[in-house]
Coordinates of C-alpha atoms in Angstrom, one line a residue:
Chain A
M777 CA 25.4 42.8 23.4
I778 CA 27.7 40.3 21.7
E779 CA 31.1 40.4 23.4
E780 CA 34.2 40.9 21.2
K781 CA 36.0 37.8 20.1
K782 CA 38.8 37.1 17.7
P783 CA 37.3 36.2 14.3
G784 CA 38.9 33.3 12.6
F785 CA 40.6 34.3 9.3
S786 CA 44.2 33.9 8.2
Q787 CA 44.5 36.0 5.1
Y788 CA 44.2 39.6 4.2
N789 CA 43.3 40.4 0.6
I790 CA 44.8 43.8 -0.2
E791 CA 42.5 44.2 -3.3
G792 CA 39.3 43.0 -1.6
K793 CA 36.6 45.6 -0.9
A794 CA 35.2 45.9 2.6
L795 CA 34.7 42.4 4.2
E796 CA 36.1 40.7 1.1
A797 CA 39.5 41.9 2.4
F798 CA 39.2 39.3 5.1
L799 CA 36.7 36.8 3.7
G800 CA 35.9 35.2 0.4
P801 CA 33.2 36.8 -1.7
L802 CA 30.5 34.2 -0.9
E803 CA 31.5 34.2 2.8
S804 CA 31.2 37.9 3.0
N805 CA 27.8 37.8 1.2
I806 CA 26.6 35.3 3.7
M807 CA 27.9 37.3 6.6
E808 CA 26.2 40.4 5.3
A809 CA 23.0 38.5 4.8
I810 CA 23.1 37.1 8.3
W811 CA 23.8 40.5 9.8
G812 CA 21.1 42.0 7.7
S813 CA 18.6 39.3 8.5
K814 CA 15.6 40.4 10.6
K815 CA 15.3 37.0 12.0
T816 CA 18.1 35.7 14.2
P817 CA 19.1 32.9 14.4
T818 CA 18.6 31.9 10.8
T819 CA 18.7 28.8 8.8
V820 CA 20.7 27.8 5.7
R821 CA 17.4 27.8 3.7
E822 CA 16.6 31.3 4.7
I823 CA 20.0 32.6 3.8
H824 CA 19.9 30.7 0.5
A825 CA 16.6 32.3 -0.3
A826 CA 17.9 35.8 0.5
L827 CA 21.0 35.3 -1.6
N828 CA 19.0 33.8 -4.5
K829 CA 17.1 37.1 -4.8
T830 CA 20.2 38.8 -6.3
K831 CA 22.1 35.9 -7.8
K832 CA 21.3 32.3 -8.4
I833 CA 23.2 30.1 -6.1
A834 CA 23.1 26.4 -5.1
Y835 CA 21.7 25.5 -1.8
T836 CA 24.5 23.0 -1.0
T837 CA 27.1 25.8 -1.7
V838 CA 25.5 28.0 0.9
M839 CA 25.2 25.1 3.3
S840 CA 28.9 24.2 3.0
T841 CA 30.0 27.8 3.2
M842 CA 28.0 28.4 6.3
D843 CA 29.5 25.2 7.7
R844 CA 33.0 26.6 6.9
L845 CA 32.1 30.0 8.6
F846 CA 31.1 28.0 11.7
E847 CA 34.5 26.2 11.7
K848 CA 36.2 29.5 11.3
D849 CA 34.4 30.7 14.4
L850 CA 32.6 33.5 12.7
L851 CA 29.2 31.8 13.1
D852 CA 27.7 29.8 15.9
R853 CA 25.0 27.2 15.5
K854 CA 22.7 24.9 17.4
I855 CA 20.1 22.2 16.5
E856 CA 16.6 23.4 16.6
K857 CA 13.3 21.5 16.2
G858 CA 10.8 23.0 13.9
R859 CA 8.1 22.1 11.5
G860 CA 10.7 21.2 8.9
G861 CA 12.3 18.7 11.3
L862 CA 15.6 19.1 13.1
Y863 CA 17.9 21.6 11.6
Y864 CA 20.8 23.9 12.3
V865 CA 20.2 27.5 13.1
Y866 CA 23.1 30.0 12.8
W867 CA 23.9 33.4 14.3
P868 CA 27.0 35.6 14.1
K869 CA 29.5 35.4 16.9
L870 CA 30.3 39.1 16.5
E871 CA 28.2 42.1 15.5
K872 CA 29.3 43.6 12.2
R873 CA 31.1 46.6 13.8
N874 CA 32.9 44.5 16.4
F875 CA 33.9 42.1 13.7
Q876 CA 35.4 44.9 11.6
K877 CA 37.2 46.4 14.6
S878 CA 38.5 43.0 15.7
A879 CA 39.7 42.1 12.1
V880 CA 41.5 45.5 11.7
R881 CA 43.1 45.0 15.1
Q882 CA 44.4 41.6 14.1
V883 CA 45.8 42.9 10.9
L884 CA 47.5 45.9 12.6
A885 CA 48.9 43.7 15.3
S886 CA 50.4 41.5 12.7
L887 CA 51.8 44.4 10.8
I888 CA 53.3 46.0 13.9
G889 CA 54.7 42.8 15.1
N890 CA 56.5 42.3 11.8
F891 CA 57.4 45.8 10.7
G892 CA 57.1 48.0 13.9
E893 CA 58.8 51.3 13.0
A894 CA 57.7 51.2 9.3
V895 CA 54.1 50.9 10.4
T896 CA 54.5 53.9 12.8
S897 CA 56.0 56.2 10.1
C898 CA 53.5 55.0 7.5
L899 CA 50.7 55.9 9.9
V900 CA 52.2 59.3 10.7
E901 CA 52.6 60.0 6.9
E902 CA 49.2 58.9 6.1
T903 CA 47.5 60.9 8.8
N904 CA 49.7 64.1 9.0
M905 CA 50.1 63.8 12.8
G906 CA 51.6 66.5 15.0
E907 CA 54.7 65.8 17.3
E908 CA 52.7 65.1 20.4
E909 CA 50.3 62.7 18.7
R910 CA 53.3 61.0 17.1
K911 CA 54.9 60.5 20.5
A912 CA 51.7 59.2 22.0
L913 CA 51.3 56.7 19.1
Q914 CA 55.0 55.7 19.6
E915 CA 54.4 55.0 23.2
Q916 CA 51.3 53.0 22.4
L917 CA 53.0 50.9 19.9
S918 CA 56.0 50.2 22.3
K919 CA 53.4 49.2 24.9
I920 CA 51.8 46.8 22.4
K921 CA 55.2 45.3 21.6
R922 CA 56.2 44.9 25.2
N923 CA 52.9 43.2 25.9
K924 CA 53.4 40.9 23.0
K925 CA 56.9 39.8 24.3
Chain B
M1203 CA -30.8 9.3 22.8
N1204 CA -32.0 6.1 24.5
F1205 CA -30.7 2.6 23.9
E1206 CA -33.5 1.9 21.4
D1207 CA -32.4 4.9 19.3
V1208 CA -28.7 3.8 19.5
L1209 CA -29.7 0.4 18.2
V1210 CA -31.8 1.9 15.4
Q1211 CA -28.7 4.0 14.3
V1212 CA -26.2 1.1 14.6
F1213 CA -28.4 -1.4 12.7
Q1214 CA -28.5 0.6 9.5
P1215 CA -27.3 -1.9 6.9
Y1216 CA -24.7 0.5 5.4
F1217 CA -23.1 0.8 8.8
Y1218 CA -23.1 -2.6 10.4
Y1219 CA -22.8 -4.6 7.2
S1220 CA -19.7 -2.6 6.4
I1221 CA -18.2 -3.2 9.8
I1222 CA -18.9 -6.9 9.7
A1223 CA -17.7 -7.2 6.1
L1224 CA -14.4 -5.5 7.0
A1225 CA -13.9 -7.6 10.1
I1226 CA -14.7 -11.0 8.5
S1227 CA -12.5 -10.3 5.4
F1228 CA -9.6 -9.0 7.6
V1229 CA -9.6 -12.1 9.8
C1230 CA -9.9 -14.4 6.8
I1231 CA -7.1 -12.7 4.9
K1232 CA -4.8 -12.7 7.9
I1233 CA -5.3 -16.5 8.2
V1234 CA -4.7 -17.0 4.5
V1235 CA -1.5 -14.8 4.5
T1236 CA -0.2 -16.5 7.6
C1237 CA -0.8 -20.0 6.1
C1238 CA 0.7 -19.1 2.8
P1239 CA 4.4 -18.2 3.3
F1240 CA 5.1 -18.6 -0.4
M1241 CA 3.0 -15.5 -1.1
G1242 CA 5.0 -12.6 -2.3
S1243 CA 4.9 -9.1 -0.8
K1244 CA 3.1 -7.7 -3.9
A1245 CA 0.3 -10.3 -3.6
K1246 CA 0.1 -9.8 0.1
S1247 CA -0.1 -6.0 -0.2
L1248 CA -3.0 -6.4 -2.7
I1249 CA -4.9 -9.0 -0.8
Y1250 CA -4.7 -6.8 2.4
L1251 CA -6.7 -4.2 0.5
T1252 CA -9.8 -6.5 0.4
P1253 CA -11.0 -5.7 3.9
I1254 CA -10.9 -1.9 3.2
V1255 CA -12.6 -2.4 -0.2
A1256 CA -15.4 -4.5 1.2
P1257 CA -17.2 -1.6 3.1
L1258 CA -17.2 0.4 -0.2
F1259 CA -19.2 -2.3 -1.9
V1260 CA -21.5 -2.4 1.0
M1261 CA -22.1 1.3 0.8
F1262 CA -22.8 1.1 -2.9
S1263 CA -25.3 -1.7 -2.3
F1264 CA -26.9 0.1 0.7
P1265 CA -26.4 3.8 0.1
P1266 CA -26.0 5.7 3.4
K1267 CA -28.9 7.9 4.3
I1268 CA -28.9 11.1 6.2
V1269 CA -32.5 10.7 7.4
I1270 CA -33.8 7.3 8.5
Q1271 CA -37.1 6.0 9.6
A1272 CA -36.8 5.2 13.3
V1273 CA -39.2 2.5 14.5
S1274 CA -39.8 2.3 18.2
Y1275 CA -41.9 -0.4 19.9
R1276 CA -43.9 0.1 23.0
L1277 CA -45.5 -2.7 24.8
I1278 CA -49.1 -1.9 25.7
G1279 CA -50.1 -5.1 27.2
S1280 CA -50.9 -8.8 26.7
F1281 CA -54.1 -10.8 27.0
S1282 CA -54.9 -14.4 26.8
I1283 CA -58.0 -15.3 24.9
P1284 CA -59.8 -18.4 26.1
V1285 CA -61.2 -20.9 23.6
S1286 CA -64.6 -20.9 25.1
Q1287 CA -65.2 -17.4 23.8
G1288 CA -65.1 -18.6 20.2
P1289 CA -64.3 -16.6 17.1
M1290 CA -64.5 -12.9 17.2
S1291 CA -64.5 -10.0 14.9
F1292 CA -61.7 -7.6 14.4
S1293 CA -63.6 -5.4 12.1
P1294 CA -63.0 -3.1 10.3
F1295 CA -59.5 -4.4 9.8
H1296 CA -59.9 -8.2 9.7
L1297 CA -56.2 -8.6 10.2
I1298 CA -56.2 -11.0 13.0
Q1299 CA -57.3 -14.5 12.3
P1300 CA -59.8 -15.8 14.8
P1301 CA -57.9 -17.6 17.5
L1302 CA -58.2 -21.4 17.3
S1303 CA -57.3 -22.1 20.9
Q1304 CA -56.3 -20.1 23.9
T1305 CA -54.2 -17.4 22.4
I1306 CA -52.1 -14.7 23.9
V1307 CA -52.6 -11.4 22.2
T1308 CA -49.9 -8.9 22.8
L1309 CA -50.5 -5.3 22.1
V1310 CA -47.5 -3.5 20.8
A1311 CA -47.5 0.1 19.7
L1312 CA -45.1 0.6 16.8
S1313 CA -44.4 4.2 16.0
T1314 CA -42.2 5.5 13.1
S1315 CA -40.6 8.8 12.8
H1316 CA -37.9 10.3 10.6
I1317 CA -34.7 11.1 12.5
L1318 CA -31.2 12.2 11.6
S1319 CA -29.0 9.2 10.9
V1320 CA -25.8 9.6 12.8
T1321 CA -24.3 6.5 11.2
G1322 CA -25.4 7.6 7.8
I1323 CA -23.6 10.9 8.3
I1324 CA -20.5 9.0 9.6
C1325 CA -20.5 6.8 6.5
L1326 CA -21.0 9.8 4.1
T1327 CA -18.3 11.7 5.9
G1328 CA -16.0 8.7 5.3
L1329 CA -16.8 8.6 1.6
A1330 CA -16.3 12.4 1.4
L1331 CA -13.0 12.2 3.3
G1332 CA -11.7 9.4 1.0
G1333 CA -12.7 11.3 -2.1
I1334 CA -11.3 14.6 -1.1
Y1335 CA -8.1 13.1 0.1
A1336 CA -7.5 11.1 -3.1
V1337 CA -8.2 14.1 -5.3
T1338 CA -6.1 16.5 -3.2
T1339 CA -3.2 14.2 -3.0
I1340 CA -3.2 13.5 -6.7
V1341 CA -3.7 17.1 -7.8
M1342 CA -1.6 19.0 -5.3
G1343 CA -0.1 16.5 -2.7
D1344 CA 3.5 17.2 -3.7
W1345 CA 2.9 20.9 -3.7
I1346 CA 1.5 20.8 -0.1
A1347 CA 4.2 18.5 1.1
S1348 CA 7.0 20.7 -0.5
R1349 CA 5.6 23.7 1.3
L1350 CA 5.2 22.0 4.6
L1351 CA 8.5 20.2 4.7
H1352 CA 10.5 23.0 2.9
V1353 CA 11.8 20.8 0.1
I1354 CA 14.7 22.4 -1.8
N1355 CA 15.2 21.3 -5.4
L1356 CA 18.8 20.5 -6.3
D1357 CA 20.5 22.1 -9.3
S1358 CA 21.9 19.7 -11.8
N1359 CA 25.5 20.5 -10.5
E1360 CA 24.7 19.6 -6.9
Y1361 CA 25.3 16.0 -5.8
E1362 CA 26.1 15.3 -9.4
W1363 CA 27.2 11.8 -8.8
L1364 CA 23.9 11.0 -7.1
Q1365 CA 21.8 12.5 -9.8
T1366 CA 23.8 10.6 -12.5
E1367 CA 23.3 7.3 -10.6
I1368 CA 19.6 8.0 -10.1
A1369 CA 19.2 8.7 -13.9
S1370 CA 21.0 5.5 -14.7
I1371 CA 18.9 3.3 -12.4
S1372 CA 15.7 5.0 -13.7
K1373 CA 16.7 4.2 -17.2
K1374 CA 17.2 0.6 -16.1
L1375 CA 13.7 0.6 -14.7
S1376 CA 12.2 2.3 -17.7
I1377 CA 10.8 5.1 -15.7
S1378 CA 11.3 8.9 -16.2
T1379 CA 14.1 10.2 -14.1
P1380 CA 12.8 11.8 -11.0
K1381 CA 14.0 15.2 -9.7
V1382 CA 16.3 15.1 -6.7
A1383 CA 15.6 17.4 -3.7
L1384 CA 16.8 18.0 -0.2
V1385 CA 15.2 18.7 3.2
E1386 CA 17.2 20.5 5.9
D1387 CA 16.1 17.9 8.5
L1388 CA 19.1 16.4 10.4
R1389 CA 17.2 13.1 11.0
P1390 CA 18.3 10.6 8.3
N1391 CA 15.4 9.8 5.9
A1392 CA 14.5 9.8 2.3
F1393 CA 11.2 9.6 0.5
T1394 CA 9.4 10.1 -2.8
M1395 CA 6.8 12.7 -3.6
G1396 CA 4.4 13.3 -6.5
H1397 CA 3.8 11.1 -9.5
G1398 CA 4.7 11.0 -13.2
R1399 CA 7.1 13.6 -14.4
Q1400 CA 6.6 15.5 -11.1
T1401 CA 8.1 12.7 -9.0
K1402 CA 10.8 13.9 -6.6
L1403 CA 13.3 11.8 -4.7
V1404 CA 14.0 13.7 -1.4
F1405 CA 16.9 13.1 0.9
T1406 CA 17.4 14.7 4.3
I1407 CA 20.7 16.4 5.1
G1408 CA 21.0 14.0 8.0
L1409 CA 20.9 11.0 5.6
L1410 CA 23.5 12.5 3.3
N1411 CA 25.7 13.2 6.3
I1412 CA 25.7 9.8 7.8
L1413 CA 25.7 7.4 4.9
D1414 CA 28.5 6.6 2.4
K1415 CA 27.9 6.8 -1.3
E1416 CA 27.0 3.1 -1.7
E1417 CA 24.5 3.3 1.1
I1418 CA 22.9 6.5 -0.3
L1419 CA 22.6 4.7 -3.6
A1420 CA 20.9 1.7 -1.9
V1421 CA 18.4 4.1 -0.3
A1422 CA 17.8 5.8 -3.7
S1423 CA 17.2 2.4 -5.4
H1424 CA 14.7 1.6 -2.7
E1425 CA 12.8 4.8 -3.4
L1426 CA 13.1 4.2 -7.2
A1427 CA 11.5 0.8 -6.6
H1428 CA 8.6 2.6 -5.0
V1429 CA 8.3 4.7 -8.1
K1430 CA 8.4 1.7 -10.4
N1431 CA 5.8 -0.1 -8.3
H1432 CA 3.4 3.0 -8.6
D1433 CA 3.3 3.2 -4.8
F1434 CA 2.2 6.8 -4.9
F1435 CA -1.2 5.7 -6.4
F1436 CA -1.2 2.6 -4.2
K1437 CA -0.8 4.6 -1.0
T1438 CA -3.2 7.3 -2.1
L1439 CA -5.9 4.6 -3.0
S1440 CA -5.4 2.6 0.1
N1441 CA -5.5 5.7 2.4
A1442 CA -8.6 6.9 0.6
L1443 CA -10.2 3.4 1.1
A1444 CA -9.3 3.4 4.7
A1445 CA -10.7 6.9 5.2
V1446 CA -14.1 5.5 4.1
S1447 CA -14.1 3.3 7.2
F1448 CA -12.3 5.8 9.4
F1449 CA -14.5 4.8 12.3
N1450 CA -13.4 1.2 12.2
P1451 CA -10.0 0.5 13.8
L1452 CA -9.6 -2.7 11.8
A1453 CA -9.4 -0.6 8.6
Y1454 CA -6.1 0.9 9.9
F1455 CA -4.7 -2.5 10.7
A1456 CA -5.5 -3.7 7.2
L1457 CA -4.1 -0.5 5.7
F1458 CA -0.8 -0.6 7.5
N1459 CA -0.4 -4.3 6.9
S1460 CA -0.8 -3.6 3.2
Q1461 CA 1.7 -0.7 3.3
R1462 CA 4.2 -2.7 5.2
E1463 CA 4.2 -5.3 2.5
R1464 CA 4.8 -2.5 0.0
E1465 CA 7.9 -1.5 1.9
M1466 CA 9.1 -5.1 1.9
L1467 CA 8.5 -5.2 -1.8
A1468 CA 10.5 -2.0 -2.4
D1469 CA 13.3 -3.3 -0.2
E1470 CA 13.5 -6.5 -2.3
N1471 CA 13.4 -4.7 -5.6
G1472 CA 15.8 -2.0 -4.4
A1473 CA 18.3 -4.5 -3.2
K1474 CA 18.1 -6.5 -6.4
L1475 CA 18.6 -3.3 -8.5
I1476 CA 21.9 -2.4 -7.0
Q1477 CA 22.8 -6.1 -6.6
K1478 CA 24.1 -5.4 -3.1
P1479 CA 21.5 -6.3 -0.5
D1480 CA 24.2 -5.6 2.1
S1481 CA 24.3 -1.9 1.3
L1482 CA 20.6 -1.4 1.9
A1483 CA 20.8 -3.5 5.1
K1484 CA 23.7 -1.3 6.4
A1485 CA 21.9 1.9 5.4
L1486 CA 18.8 0.8 7.3
T1487 CA 20.8 -0.2 10.3
K1488 CA 22.7 3.1 10.4
I1489 CA 19.5 5.2 9.9
T1490 CA 17.7 3.3 12.7
K1491 CA 20.7 3.8 15.1
A1492 CA 20.9 7.5 14.3
L1493 CA 17.2 8.0 14.8
Q1494 CA 17.4 6.4 18.2
N1495 CA 19.7 9.3 19.4
L1496 CA 17.6 12.0 17.9
P1497 CA 14.2 13.4 19.0
G1498 CA 11.2 12.2 17.1
E1499 CA 9.6 14.1 14.3
G1500 CA 6.9 16.6 15.0
R1501 CA 3.3 15.8 14.6
L1502 CA 3.0 17.8 11.3
I1503 CA 5.9 15.8 9.8
R1504 CA 4.3 12.6 10.9
V1505 CA 0.9 13.4 9.5
T1506 CA 2.4 14.8 6.3
S1507 CA 4.6 11.7 5.8
N1508 CA 1.7 9.4 6.5
L1509 CA -0.7 11.2 4.1
L1510 CA 1.3 12.9 1.4
I1511 CA 4.6 11.3 1.1
T1512 CA 5.1 7.9 -0.5
S1513 CA 7.2 5.8 1.7
P1514 CA 9.8 7.5 3.8
I1515 CA 12.7 5.0 4.0
I1516 CA 12.1 4.5 7.6
H1517 CA 9.5 5.3 10.3
R1518 CA 9.8 5.2 14.1
P1519 CA 8.5 1.9 15.3
Q1520 CA 4.9 2.1 16.3
I1521 CA 1.9 -0.2 16.2
L1522 CA 0.1 1.7 13.5
S1523 CA 3.0 2.2 11.2
G1524 CA 3.1 1.7 7.4
H1525 CA 6.7 0.4 7.9
P1526 CA 7.7 -3.0 9.1
K1527 CA 10.1 -3.4 12.0
I1528 CA 13.7 -3.0 11.1
N1529 CA 14.6 -6.6 12.1
L1530 CA 11.9 -7.9 9.8
R1531 CA 13.2 -5.8 6.9
L1532 CA 16.7 -6.9 7.5
K1533 CA 15.6 -10.5 7.6
N1534 CA 13.6 -10.0 4.4
I1535 CA 16.6 -8.5 2.6
N1536 CA 18.9 -11.3 3.8
Q1537 CA 16.5 -13.9 2.5
L1538 CA 16.8 -12.5 -1.0
T1539 CA 19.8 -14.8 -1.5
M1540 CA 18.0 -17.8 -0.2
P1541 CA 15.4 -19.9 -2.1
K1542 CA 11.8 -19.3 -1.1
P1543 CA 9.4 -22.2 -0.2
K1544 CA 7.5 -22.9 -3.4
R1545 CA 5.0 -25.4 -2.2
L1546 CA 2.3 -25.1 0.4
K1547 CA 2.0 -28.0 2.8
P1548 CA -1.4 -29.7 2.5
S1549 CA -1.9 -29.6 6.2
K1550 CA -1.5 -25.8 6.3
L1551 CA -3.8 -25.5 3.3
I1552 CA -6.5 -27.5 5.1
V1553 CA -6.1 -25.4 8.3
A1554 CA -6.4 -22.2 6.2
V1555 CA -9.5 -23.3 4.4
M1556 CA -11.1 -24.6 7.6
L1557 CA -10.4 -21.5 9.6
T1558 CA -11.6 -19.3 6.8
C1559 CA -14.9 -21.3 6.6
I1560 CA -15.3 -21.0 10.4
I1561 CA -14.8 -17.3 10.3
I1562 CA -17.2 -16.8 7.5
V1563 CA -19.9 -19.0 9.1
A1564 CA -19.3 -17.2 12.5
G1565 CA -19.6 -13.8 10.7
V1566 CA -22.8 -14.7 8.9
T1567 CA -24.3 -16.1 12.1
T1568 CA -23.3 -13.0 14.0
T1569 CA -24.9 -10.9 11.3
Y1570 CA -28.1 -13.0 11.4
A1571 CA -28.2 -12.8 15.2
L1572 CA -27.7 -9.0 15.1
V1573 CA -30.4 -8.6 12.4
N1574 CA -32.8 -10.6 14.6
L1575 CA -31.7 -8.6 17.6
Q1576 CA -32.6 -5.5 15.7
S1577 CA -36.1 -6.7 15.0
G1578 CA -36.8 -8.7 18.0
Y1579 CA -35.1 -7.1 20.9
V1580 CA -38.4 -5.7 22.2
T1581 CA -40.6 -8.7 21.5
P1582 CA -42.9 -8.7 24.4
K1583 CA -42.5 -11.7 26.6
I1584 CA -44.9 -10.8 29.4
A1585 CA -48.4 -12.2 29.3
L1586 CA -50.9 -10.8 31.7
A1587 CA -53.1 -13.2 33.6
T1588 CA -56.2 -11.5 32.4
S1589 CA -58.7 -12.4 29.8
A1590 CA -59.8 -9.9 27.2
Y1591 CA -60.7 -9.6 23.6
V1592 CA -59.6 -7.0 21.2
K1593 CA -62.9 -6.0 19.9
G1594 CA -61.8 -3.4 17.4
V1595 CA -59.5 -0.6 16.6
S1596 CA -60.3 2.8 15.1
T1597 CA -58.8 6.3 14.8
D1598 CA -60.5 9.6 15.4
S1599 CA -59.6 13.1 16.3
I1600 CA -58.3 11.9 19.7
G1601 CA -56.0 9.1 18.4
T1602 CA -56.0 5.4 17.9
H1603 CA -58.5 3.5 19.9
I1604 CA -58.2 -0.1 20.8
I1605 CA -61.4 -1.5 22.0
L1606 CA -61.2 -4.3 24.4
I1607 CA -63.8 -6.6 25.7
S1608 CA -63.5 -8.5 28.9
S1609 CA -65.8 -11.2 30.0
N1610 CA -64.8 -12.0 33.5
V1611 CA -61.9 -9.8 34.6
P1612 CA -62.6 -6.3 35.9
F1613 CA -60.8 -3.7 33.8
N1614 CA -59.4 -1.8 36.7
Q1615 CA -57.5 -5.0 37.6
M1616 CA -56.3 -5.6 34.0
F1617 CA -55.3 -2.0 33.5
G1618 CA -53.4 -2.0 36.7
Q1619 CA -51.1 -4.5 35.0
I1620 CA -51.2 -2.7 31.6
S1621 CA -50.4 0.6 33.1
S1622 CA -47.2 -0.6 34.6
L1623 CA -45.9 -1.6 31.1
Q1624 CA -47.2 1.2 28.9
N1625 CA -45.7 4.4 27.6
Q1626 CA -46.6 7.7 29.1
K1627 CA -48.3 8.7 25.8
L1628 CA -51.1 6.1 26.3
Q1629 CA -54.3 7.1 28.0
I1630 CA -56.6 4.6 29.4
I1631 CA -60.2 5.5 29.1
S1632 CA -62.1 3.8 31.7
P1633 CA -65.7 2.4 31.1
S1634 CA -66.9 5.2 33.3
N1635 CA -66.2 7.6 30.5
P1636 CA -68.0 6.0 27.6
A1637 CA -68.3 9.2 25.7
L1638 CA -64.7 9.0 24.6
L1639 CA -65.2 5.5 23.2
N1640 CA -65.3 5.5 19.5
E1641 CA -66.5 2.2 18.3
P1642 CA -66.2 1.4 14.6
S1643 CA -69.5 1.6 12.8
N1644 CA -69.5 -1.9 11.5
F1645 CA -68.5 -3.5 14.7
N1646 CA -70.0 -6.8 15.2
Q1647 CA -73.0 -6.1 17.3
N1648 CA -73.9 -9.7 17.7
Q1649 CA -71.9 -10.1 20.8
A1650 CA -74.3 -8.0 22.7
D1651 CA -73.9 -10.1 25.8
I1652 CA -70.4 -8.9 26.3
P1653 CA -70.4 -7.6 29.9
L1654 CA -67.6 -5.1 29.9
Q1655 CA -66.0 -3.0 27.3
T1656 CA -63.3 -0.4 27.4
S1657 CA -60.7 1.3 25.2
I1658 CA -57.1 2.3 25.1
V1659 CA -56.3 5.4 23.2
I1660 CA -53.0 6.4 21.7
P1661 CA -53.4 10.2 21.4
G1662 CA -52.0 12.3 18.5
T1663 CA -51.9 9.4 16.0
N1664 CA -54.7 10.6 13.7
Q1665 CA -52.6 12.9 11.5
S1666 CA -52.6 12.3 7.8
S1667 CA -48.9 11.4 8.0
Q1668 CA -49.5 9.1 10.9
I1669 CA -52.1 6.7 9.6
A1670 CA -52.7 4.0 12.1
I1671 CA -52.2 0.6 10.8
I1672 CA -52.9 -2.5 12.7
Y1673 CA -51.4 -5.8 11.8
A1674 CA -50.8 -9.0 13.6
L1675 CA -48.0 -11.5 13.8
Q1676 CA -48.7 -15.0 14.9
N1677 CA -46.0 -17.2 16.2
E1678 CA -45.5 -19.9 18.9
N1679 CA -45.8 -17.3 21.6
G1680 CA -49.2 -16.1 20.5
T1681 CA -50.5 -13.2 18.5
T1682 CA -48.8 -9.8 18.5
L1683 CA -51.0 -7.0 17.6
I1684 CA -49.0 -4.2 16.3
I1685 CA -50.3 -0.7 16.1
K1686 CA -48.2 1.3 13.8
Y1687 CA -48.5 5.1 13.7

């Protein structure tokens, strides 16, 4: 089981669909390909071949994007010796579900930290909560804030 | 297989002439190259091919055979014939001249049989290997190498600057622009694959990561020099020729010497092309340093790069490497700016000519000695202290009979000595069993006063394919009577 870590992204794209809200289109395609790959860890060449099935893409573009994902702490890598020589093999630092959870948590924490009360009322309005549930959420949020301070 | 069989196998002309031709030409060429420093890398690389071409000519002159006639000699015995007994008859064969004085007659059984020629099969395997390798490499070498090394072709928009520069250098060299490709390998290296329009310049990711643009360009120009020099065909041809003599270690020395010179030539041409010898020297130094800190390539890569790839920019240092040592390459590159010695010193020329002559004479003498060894290694040297005549020889249903006449020595005493020398196949029929004697019909009956007579029989030599032939060789040691069956 991969333990939960903070994924490295700094922007949230409000118009992006699914992972593209947190990552660029190619980055999210690569992450999807890596999570969907039967073979882990995987090489740039294999991901390039997988992506090329749907859309033609340059090898060097995939290589540099995977390098960037490694720098963002979304991927981990090591050098492996194989028949093609010495090459990097990559694997995700988080499972897809954990990544999503962790990303949402980061966004929420940022929103609460900046807009506290507004976030609570928005959540209440959006989810039609009862009085008891609202109080519990309020307490939870206050706790998060205290911890943050 | 006994020692005799091994010698029969080894002394097949296609085998040992090819080994000797390769050895002599290799040593001679090494001397010539050492004594001629003015000789360019191109000339050296071509001249180094001579030793590996020589065995091919030998094999065309003496085609290898799968089945050979093996001849084995067996000493039967030796007799001294005293003068006093006078001329005698060897009817019905009349092959031995009557002895003029006391003559030693040596009986040698010479049997021939057809056996599988191991050396012939080795030589034919070499020819087949060379042919198959050359055809495979030319037809599908680049395809195999691409699959094995996972070569990734670059799109026109990837490493655009590099592709533009390569196109420009290619135009300068009047060659068609090769495709550019990558290999994921983190070890820095570059090589060319294929030929003609299928030529590819392949760079490893490791090389692109550690070199700057100018150095990458220097490496590219080195590889383009290989393309211009048609090194794909040169390497394929030289490897194929070496494969013909795959059993001879000297073939590999000649091959790698030749390929090293080709590398030197590509270094020279490449450095001249970009007019910056320093960049190539820096690139080579960086690559060498980087490789020292990385694990070596796998066996598959090594074999592939040796057989299918033309000239990786660098190889790990090893004795049998197609690449010269880095310090020699750097020295060669640095010398590009210096004038080369144009004249050969007369003393060096004399030394070269003399040494070459000595080597050739030594080689020819060795060959001659070996040929003599082949035919004479079983020449009987033992003479029995008995007196006997060879009265006649005949064949019948039992085998070949050699009829002996002795005037004064009891046969049991003589055969005691003969038995100790003979092969197990021989049977000695004593005079007490005269029924088995098969005297030739026209045997000279005039010598009726001969007191003792006996016969040696070589059984199983009366088959139609094993016709017994008797012939005699006379030399200073006496007469050798050879019974061939």
